[in-house]
């Protein structure tokens, strides 16, 4: 904000003050003395009252006299500032430095809205697709929009077949069932992930074994995987599958992971919930593994408000997924069931939302990558911050802009998070690894060497506001808040 354009002196006339109010459109002026020290705020109302009392337009602002304007120290948090404005019933709060000069003018309307981590961002065509569903009365967990949505996601990810389902978690569950995972089995899974990657392993009565991350991509470490598979082979207890997660919009290193899994003949389930739009060596996320899955939950890069997709090149398996997801109804005129099914299909209405969102996927990816670039540039000189790397083989969507805080920094990850929360900016710690979760306490965990990479990423890692609808102002507010924390 340009403070100069709203700053006036006691020698300025009421007329020039009204001109400035008119030009800035902010409804408030800052009256400062010749040294630049703040004296008081001046509003339309202040001038109007003086004119009604007989003042002329050529009188100077000195006649207004001193007023007790509410101000605060520049270090006040946004949360405290809002509380002050509320309790004093003011809509603006000048923040002063140690010389008494205004360094920032907080406007209630601008700071009242928090900066959130990742929010849904609708395009222009979602409603048209939804209206089409209404018009044709396809208000069911199947229909033409579901079919089109499946085909478009399959084409985009270069997988031959896709089944739209009610969530990413449901897609993982169906994949594990189709891979034959059952009681007594183990399934390997990235440790640094959201619980939804691992929970369906337990739904199937199997046991997860967690694998550490590599520092270069934050995703599953091929060396740790190789060690775990080697030991499992020796114990004649190979896992039924390996769930490989693509974190925060970035692919895992599939050339190495595929080679290792192929050597032990263990199938891969690619959890691409967070990485729609990313590529690995030019190949799209979601094109790896016996199965891949996406999530269209509200916080993901595109959303159907809730939904998921299961993909495979094996048509028979995807047909079977649809059958299981529709209560495993055998073909018969009556309701006939010879096995247990689920109610996992995606509604035709929500598929319409998904089709609209697919129209803007490229824009959403570009916007998230631009957020990341803006952070990097705005915080380039803060060497205490290290950004999530993007290996040369990766094109990350930067679904979330993630970084780690150096151990020598004056503040740790949690301190930073709390500071930002006080400035009404939502940041989140990097996923807490699954092997550290109380619920998975009894599960095995493999690292490549003596140290656990994902423990460290969790201890020092933080995700910054990353939504594709963030405004430049919101990003700059976040950057300024972080700069204040590290540089005062
Ligand atoms: C969001 C997410 C899921 C689950 O998707 P839902 O649609 O929320 O069930 C699975 N894995 C990862 C890595 C995710 O981020």
JSON list of N, CA and C in Angstrom, two decimals, residues 317-357:
[
{"chain": "A", "resi": 317, "resn": "UNK", "atom": "N", "xyz": [-9.95, -55.69, -14.41]},
{"chain": "A", "resi": 317, "resn": "UNK", "atom": "CA", "xyz": [-9.83, -55.27, -13.01]},
{"chain": "A", "resi": 317, "resn": "UNK", "atom": "C", "xyz": [-10.66, -54.02, -12.73]},
{"chain": "A", "resi": 318, "resn": "UNK", "atom": "N", "xyz": [-10.67, -53.08, -13.70]},
{"chain": "A", "resi": 318, "resn": "UNK", "atom": "CA", "xyz": [-11.47, -51.87, -13.49]},
{"chain": "A", "resi": 318, "resn": "UNK", "atom": "C", "xyz": [-12.96, -52.20, -13.53]},
{"chain": "A", "resi": 319, "resn": "UNK", "atom": "N", "xyz": [-13.36, -53.12, -14.41]},
{"chain": "A", "resi": 319, "resn": "UNK", "atom": "CA", "xyz": [-14.76, -53.58, -14.41]},
{"chain": "A", "resi": 319, "resn": "UNK", "atom": "C", "xyz": [-15.13, -54.17, -13.05]},
{"chain": "A", "resi": 320, "resn": "UNK", "atom": "N", "xyz": [-14.20, -54.93, -12.52]},
{"chain": "A", "resi": 320, "resn": "UNK", "atom": "CA", "xyz": [-14.44, -55.55, -11.23]},
{"chain": "A", "resi": 320, "resn": "UNK", "atom": "C", "xyz": [-14.51, -54.50, -10.12]},
{"chain": "A", "resi": 321, "resn": "UNK", "atom": "N", "xyz": [-13.69, -53.46, -10.24]},
{"chain": "A", "resi": 321, "resn": "UNK", "atom": "CA", "xyz": [-13.74, -52.37, -9.26]},
{"chain": "A", "resi": 321, "resn": "UNK", "atom": "C", "xyz": [-15.12, -51.72, -9.27]},
{"chain": "A", "resi": 322, "resn": "UNK", "atom": "N", "xyz": [-15.68, -51.51, -10.47]},
{"chain": "A", "resi": 322, "resn": "UNK", "atom": "CA", "xyz": [-17.01, -50.90, -10.57]},
{"chain": "A", "resi": 322, "resn": "UNK", "atom": "C", "xyz": [-18.07, -51.81, -9.92]},
{"chain": "A", "resi": 323, "resn": "UNK", "atom": "N", "xyz": [-17.91, -53.10, -10.16]},
{"chain": "A", "resi": 323, "resn": "UNK", "atom": "CA", "xyz": [-18.84, -54.08, -9.58]},
{"chain": "A", "resi": 323, "resn": "UNK", "atom": "C", "xyz": [-18.77, -54.03, -8.05]},
{"chain": "A", "resi": 324, "resn": "UNK", "atom": "N", "xyz": [-17.57, -54.07, -7.49]},
{"chain": "A", "resi": 324, "resn": "UNK", "atom": "CA", "xyz": [-17.42, -54.03, -6.03]},
{"chain": "A", "resi": 324, "resn": "UNK", "atom": "C", "xyz": [-17.92, -52.70, -5.47]},
{"chain": "A", "resi": 325, "resn": "UNK", "atom": "N", "xyz": [-17.71, -51.62, -6.23]},
{"chain": "A", "resi": 325, "resn": "UNK", "atom": "CA", "xyz": [-18.10, -50.29, -5.75]},
{"chain": "A", "resi": 325, "resn": "UNK", "atom": "C", "xyz": [-19.60, -50.06, -5.82]},
{"chain": "A", "resi": 326, "resn": "UNK", "atom": "N", "xyz": [-20.31, -50.97, -6.46]},
{"chain": "A", "resi": 326, "resn": "UNK", "atom": "CA", "xyz": [-21.76, -50.85, -6.61]},
{"chain": "A", "resi": 326, "resn": "UNK", "atom": "C", "xyz": [-22.44, -51.98, -5.84]},
{"chain": "A", "resi": 327, "resn": "UNK", "atom": "N", "xyz": [-21.98, -52.23, -4.63]},
{"chain": "A", "resi": 327, "resn": "UNK", "atom": "CA", "xyz": [-22.55, -53.24, -3.73]},
{"chain": "A", "resi": 327, "resn": "UNK", "atom": "C", "xyz": [-22.42, -54.66, -4.26]},
{"chain": "A", "resi": 328, "resn": "UNK", "atom": "N", "xyz": [-21.49, -54.90, -5.19]},
{"chain": "A", "resi": 328, "resn": "UNK", "atom": "CA", "xyz": [-21.25, -56.24, -5.73]},
{"chain": "A", "resi": 328, "resn": "UNK", "atom": "C", "xyz": [-22.56, -56.92, -6.13]},
{"chain": "A", "resi": 329, "resn": "UNK", "atom": "N", "xyz": [-23.31, -56.23, -6.95]},
{"chain": "A", "resi": 329, "resn": "UNK", "atom": "CA", "xyz": [-24.61, -56.75, -7.42]},
{"chain": "A", "resi": 329, "resn": "UNK", "atom": "C", "xyz": [-24.40, -57.68, -8.59]},
{"chain": "A", "resi": 330, "resn": "UNK", "atom": "N", "xyz": [-24.74, -58.94, -8.41]},
{"chain": "A", "resi": 330, "resn": "UNK", "atom": "CA", "xyz": [-24.61, -59.90, -9.51]},
{"chain": "A", "resi": 330, "resn": "UNK", "atom": "C", "xyz": [-25.66, -59.58, -10.58]},
{"chain": "A", "resi": 331, "resn": "UNK", "atom": "N", "xyz": [-25.35, -59.92, -11.84]},
{"chain": "A", "resi": 331, "resn": "UNK", "atom": "CA", "xyz": [-26.35, -59.68, -12.89]},
{"chain": "A", "resi": 331, "resn": "UNK", "atom": "C", "xyz": [-27.56, -60.60, -12.69]},
{"chain": "A", "resi": 332, "resn": "UNK", "atom": "N", "xyz": [-28.68, -60.00, -12.37]},
{"chain": "A", "resi": 332, "resn": "UNK", "atom": "CA", "xyz": [-29.94, -60.75, -12.15]},
{"chain": "A", "resi": 332, "resn": "UNK", "atom": "C", "xyz": [-31.04, -59.71, -12.07]},
{"chain": "A", "resi": 333, "resn": "UNK", "atom": "N", "xyz": [-32.27, -60.06, -12.42]},
{"chain": "A", "resi": 333, "resn": "UNK", "atom": "CA", "xyz": [-33.36, -59.08, -12.34]},
{"chain": "A", "resi": 333, "resn": "UNK", "atom": "C", "xyz": [-33.64, -58.66, -10.90]},
{"chain": "A", "resi": 334, "resn": "UNK", "atom": "N", "xyz": [-33.47, -59.55, -9.97]},
{"chain": "A", "resi": 334, "resn": "UNK", "atom": "CA", "xyz": [-33.66, -59.21, -8.55]},
{"chain": "A", "resi": 334, "resn": "UNK", "atom": "C", "xyz": [-32.30, -58.82, -7.97]},
{"chain": "A", "resi": 335, "resn": "UNK", "atom": "N", "xyz": [-32.23, -58.59, -6.68]},
{"chain": "A", "resi": 335, "resn": "UNK", "atom": "CA", "xyz": [-30.95, -58.24, -6.04]},
{"chain": "A", "resi": 335, "resn": "UNK", "atom": "C", "xyz": [-30.26, -59.51, -5.59]},
{"chain": "A", "resi": 336, "resn": "UNK", "atom": "N", "xyz": [-29.19, -59.83, -6.28]},
{"chain": "A", "resi": 336, "resn": "UNK", "atom": "CA", "xyz": [-28.46, -61.08, -6.02]},
{"chain": "A", "resi": 336, "resn": "UNK", "atom": "C", "xyz": [-27.02, -60.73, -5.66]},
{"chain": "A", "resi": 337, "resn": "UNK", "atom": "N", "xyz": [-26.53, -61.32, -4.56]},
{"chain": "A", "resi": 337, "resn": "UNK", "atom": "CA", "xyz": [-25.17, -61.01, -4.11]},
{"chain": "A", "resi": 337, "resn": "UNK", "atom": "C", "xyz": [-24.45, -62.29, -3.73]},
{"chain": "A", "resi": 338, "resn": "UNK", "atom": "N", "xyz": [-23.27, -62.49, -4.32]},
{"chain": "A", "resi": 338, "resn": "UNK", "atom": "CA", "xyz": [-22.49, -63.65, -3.91]},
{"chain": "A", "resi": 338, "resn": "UNK", "atom": "C", "xyz": [-21.21, -63.23, -3.19]},
{"chain": "A", "resi": 339, "resn": "UNK", "atom": "N", "xyz": [-21.02, -61.96, -3.03]},
{"chain": "A", "resi": 339, "resn": "UNK", "atom": "CA", "xyz": [-19.89, -61.48, -2.21]},
{"chain": "A", "resi": 339, "resn": "UNK", "atom": "C", "xyz": [-20.21, -60.10, -1.64]},
{"chain": "A", "resi": 340, "resn": "UNK", "atom": "N", "xyz": [-19.29, -59.64, -0.75]},
{"chain": "A", "resi": 340, "resn": "UNK", "atom": "CA", "xyz": [-19.49, -58.36, -0.07]},
{"chain": "A", "resi": 340, "resn": "UNK", "atom": "C", "xyz": [-19.01, -57.22, -0.97]},
{"chain": "A", "resi": 341, "resn": "UNK", "atom": "N", "xyz": [-19.86, -56.21, -1.09]},
{"chain": "A", "resi": 341, "resn": "UNK", "atom": "CA", "xyz": [-19.48, -55.05, -1.90]},
{"chain": "A", "resi": 341, "resn": "UNK", "atom": "C", "xyz": [-19.47, -53.77, -1.09]},
{"chain": "A", "resi": 342, "resn": "UNK", "atom": "N", "xyz": [-19.31, -52.68, -1.80]},
{"chain": "A", "resi": 342, "resn": "UNK", "atom": "CA", "xyz": [-19.24, -51.36, -1.16]},
{"chain": "A", "resi": 342, "resn": "UNK", "atom": "C", "xyz": [-20.10, -50.38, -1.92]},
{"chain": "A", "resi": 343, "resn": "UNK", "atom": "N", "xyz": [-20.43, -49.27, -1.26]},
{"chain": "A", "resi": 343, "resn": "UNK", "atom": "CA", "xyz": [-21.12, -48.18, -1.94]},
{"chain": "A", "resi": 343, "resn": "UNK", "atom": "C", "xyz": [-20.10, -47.07, -2.17]},
{"chain": "A", "resi": 344, "resn": "UNK", "atom": "N", "xyz": [-19.34, -47.20, -3.24]},
{"chain": "A", "resi": 344, "resn": "UNK", "atom": "CA", "xyz": [-18.18, -46.34, -3.47]},
{"chain": "A", "resi": 344, "resn": "UNK", "atom": "C", "xyz": [-18.26, -45.55, -4.76]},
{"chain": "A", "resi": 345, "resn": "UNK", "atom": "N", "xyz": [-19.39, -45.55, -5.48]},
{"chain": "A", "resi": 345, "resn": "UNK", "atom": "CA", "xyz": [-19.39, -44.87, -6.78]},
{"chain": "A", "resi": 345, "resn": "UNK", "atom": "C", "xyz": [-19.55, -43.37, -6.62]},
{"chain": "A", "resi": 346, "resn": "UNK", "atom": "N", "xyz": [-19.08, -42.66, -7.64]},
{"chain": "A", "resi": 346, "resn": "UNK", "atom": "CA", "xyz": [-19.17, -41.19, -7.66]},
{"chain": "A", "resi": 346, "resn": "UNK", "atom": "C", "xyz": [-20.49, -40.77, -8.29]},
{"chain": "A", "resi": 347, "resn": "UNK", "atom": "N", "xyz": [-21.09, -39.74, -7.70]},
{"chain": "A", "resi": 347, "resn": "UNK", "atom": "CA", "xyz": [-22.36, -39.25, -8.24]},
{"chain": "A", "resi": 347, "resn": "UNK", "atom": "C", "xyz": [-22.14, -38.54, -9.58]},
{"chain": "A", "resi": 348, "resn": "UNK", "atom": "N", "xyz": [-23.12, -38.64, -10.45]},
{"chain": "A", "resi": 348, "resn": "UNK", "atom": "CA", "xyz": [-23.06, -37.98, -11.77]},
{"chain": "A", "resi": 348, "resn": "UNK", "atom": "C", "xyz": [-22.97, -36.46, -11.61]},
{"chain": "A", "resi": 349, "resn": "UNK", "atom": "N", "xyz": [-23.59, -35.93, -10.56]},
{"chain": "A", "resi": 349, "resn": "UNK", "atom": "CA", "xyz": [-23.52, -34.48, -10.32]},
{"chain": "A", "resi": 349, "resn": "UNK", "atom": "C", "xyz": [-22.08, -34.07, -10.02]},
{"chain": "A", "resi": 350, "resn": "UNK", "atom": "N", "xyz": [-21.44, -34.84, -9.15]},
{"chain": "A", "resi": 350, "resn": "UNK", "atom": "CA", "xyz": [-20.06, -34.50, -8.76]},
{"chain": "A", "resi": 350, "resn": "UNK", "atom": "C", "xyz": [-19.10, -34.71, -9.93]},
{"chain": "A", "resi": 351, "resn": "UNK", "atom": "N", "xyz": [-19.39, -35.70, -10.77]},
{"chain": "A", "resi": 351, "resn": "UNK", "atom": "CA", "xyz": [-18.54, -35.88, -11.96]},
{"chain": "A", "resi": 351, "resn": "UNK", "atom": "C", "xyz": [-18.63, -34.63, -12.83]},
{"chain": "A", "resi": 352, "resn": "UNK", "atom": "N", "xyz": [-19.80, -33.98, -12.85]},
{"chain": "A", "resi": 352, "resn": "UNK", "atom": "CA", "xyz": [-19.95, -32.72, -13.59]},
{"chain": "A", "resi": 352, "resn": "UNK", "atom": "C", "xyz": [-19.02, -31.65, -13.03]},
{"chain": "A", "resi": 353, "resn": "UNK", "atom": "N", "xyz": [-18.95, -31.57, -11.71]},
{"chain": "A", "resi": 353, "resn": "UNK", "atom": "CA", "xyz": [-18.01, -30.61, -11.10]},
{"chain": "A", "resi": 353, "resn": "UNK", "atom": "C", "xyz": [-16.59, -30.95, -11.55]},
{"chain": "A", "resi": 354, "resn": "UNK", "atom": "N", "xyz": [-16.27, -32.25, -11.55]},
{"chain": "A", "resi": 354, "resn": "UNK", "atom": "CA", "xyz": [-14.93, -32.69, -11.94]},
{"chain": "A", "resi": 354, "resn": "UNK", "atom": "C", "xyz": [-14.60, -32.33, -13.38]},
{"chain": "A", "resi": 355, "resn": "UNK", "atom": "N", "xyz": [-15.57, -32.47, -14.28]},
{"chain": "A", "resi": 355, "resn": "UNK", "atom": "CA", "xyz": [-15.33, -32.13, -15.69]},
{"chain": "A", "resi": 355, "resn": "UNK", "atom": "C", "xyz": [-15.03, -30.63, -15.84]},
{"chain": "A", "resi": 356, "resn": "UNK", "atom": "N", "xyz": [-15.79, -29.81, -15.11]},
{"chain": "A", "resi": 356, "resn": "UNK", "atom": "CA", "xyz": [-15.52, -28.37, -15.15]},
{"chain": "A", "resi": 356, "resn": "UNK", "atom": "C", "xyz": [-14.12, -28.08, -14.63]},
{"chain": "A", "resi": 357, "resn": "UNK", "atom": "N", "xyz": [-13.75, -28.76, -13.55]},
{"chain": "A", "resi": 357, "resn": "UNK", "atom": "CA", "xyz": [-12.43, -28.53, -12.95]},
{"chain": "A", "resi": 357, "resn": "UNK", "atom": "C", "xyz": [-11.30, -28.98, -13.89]}
]
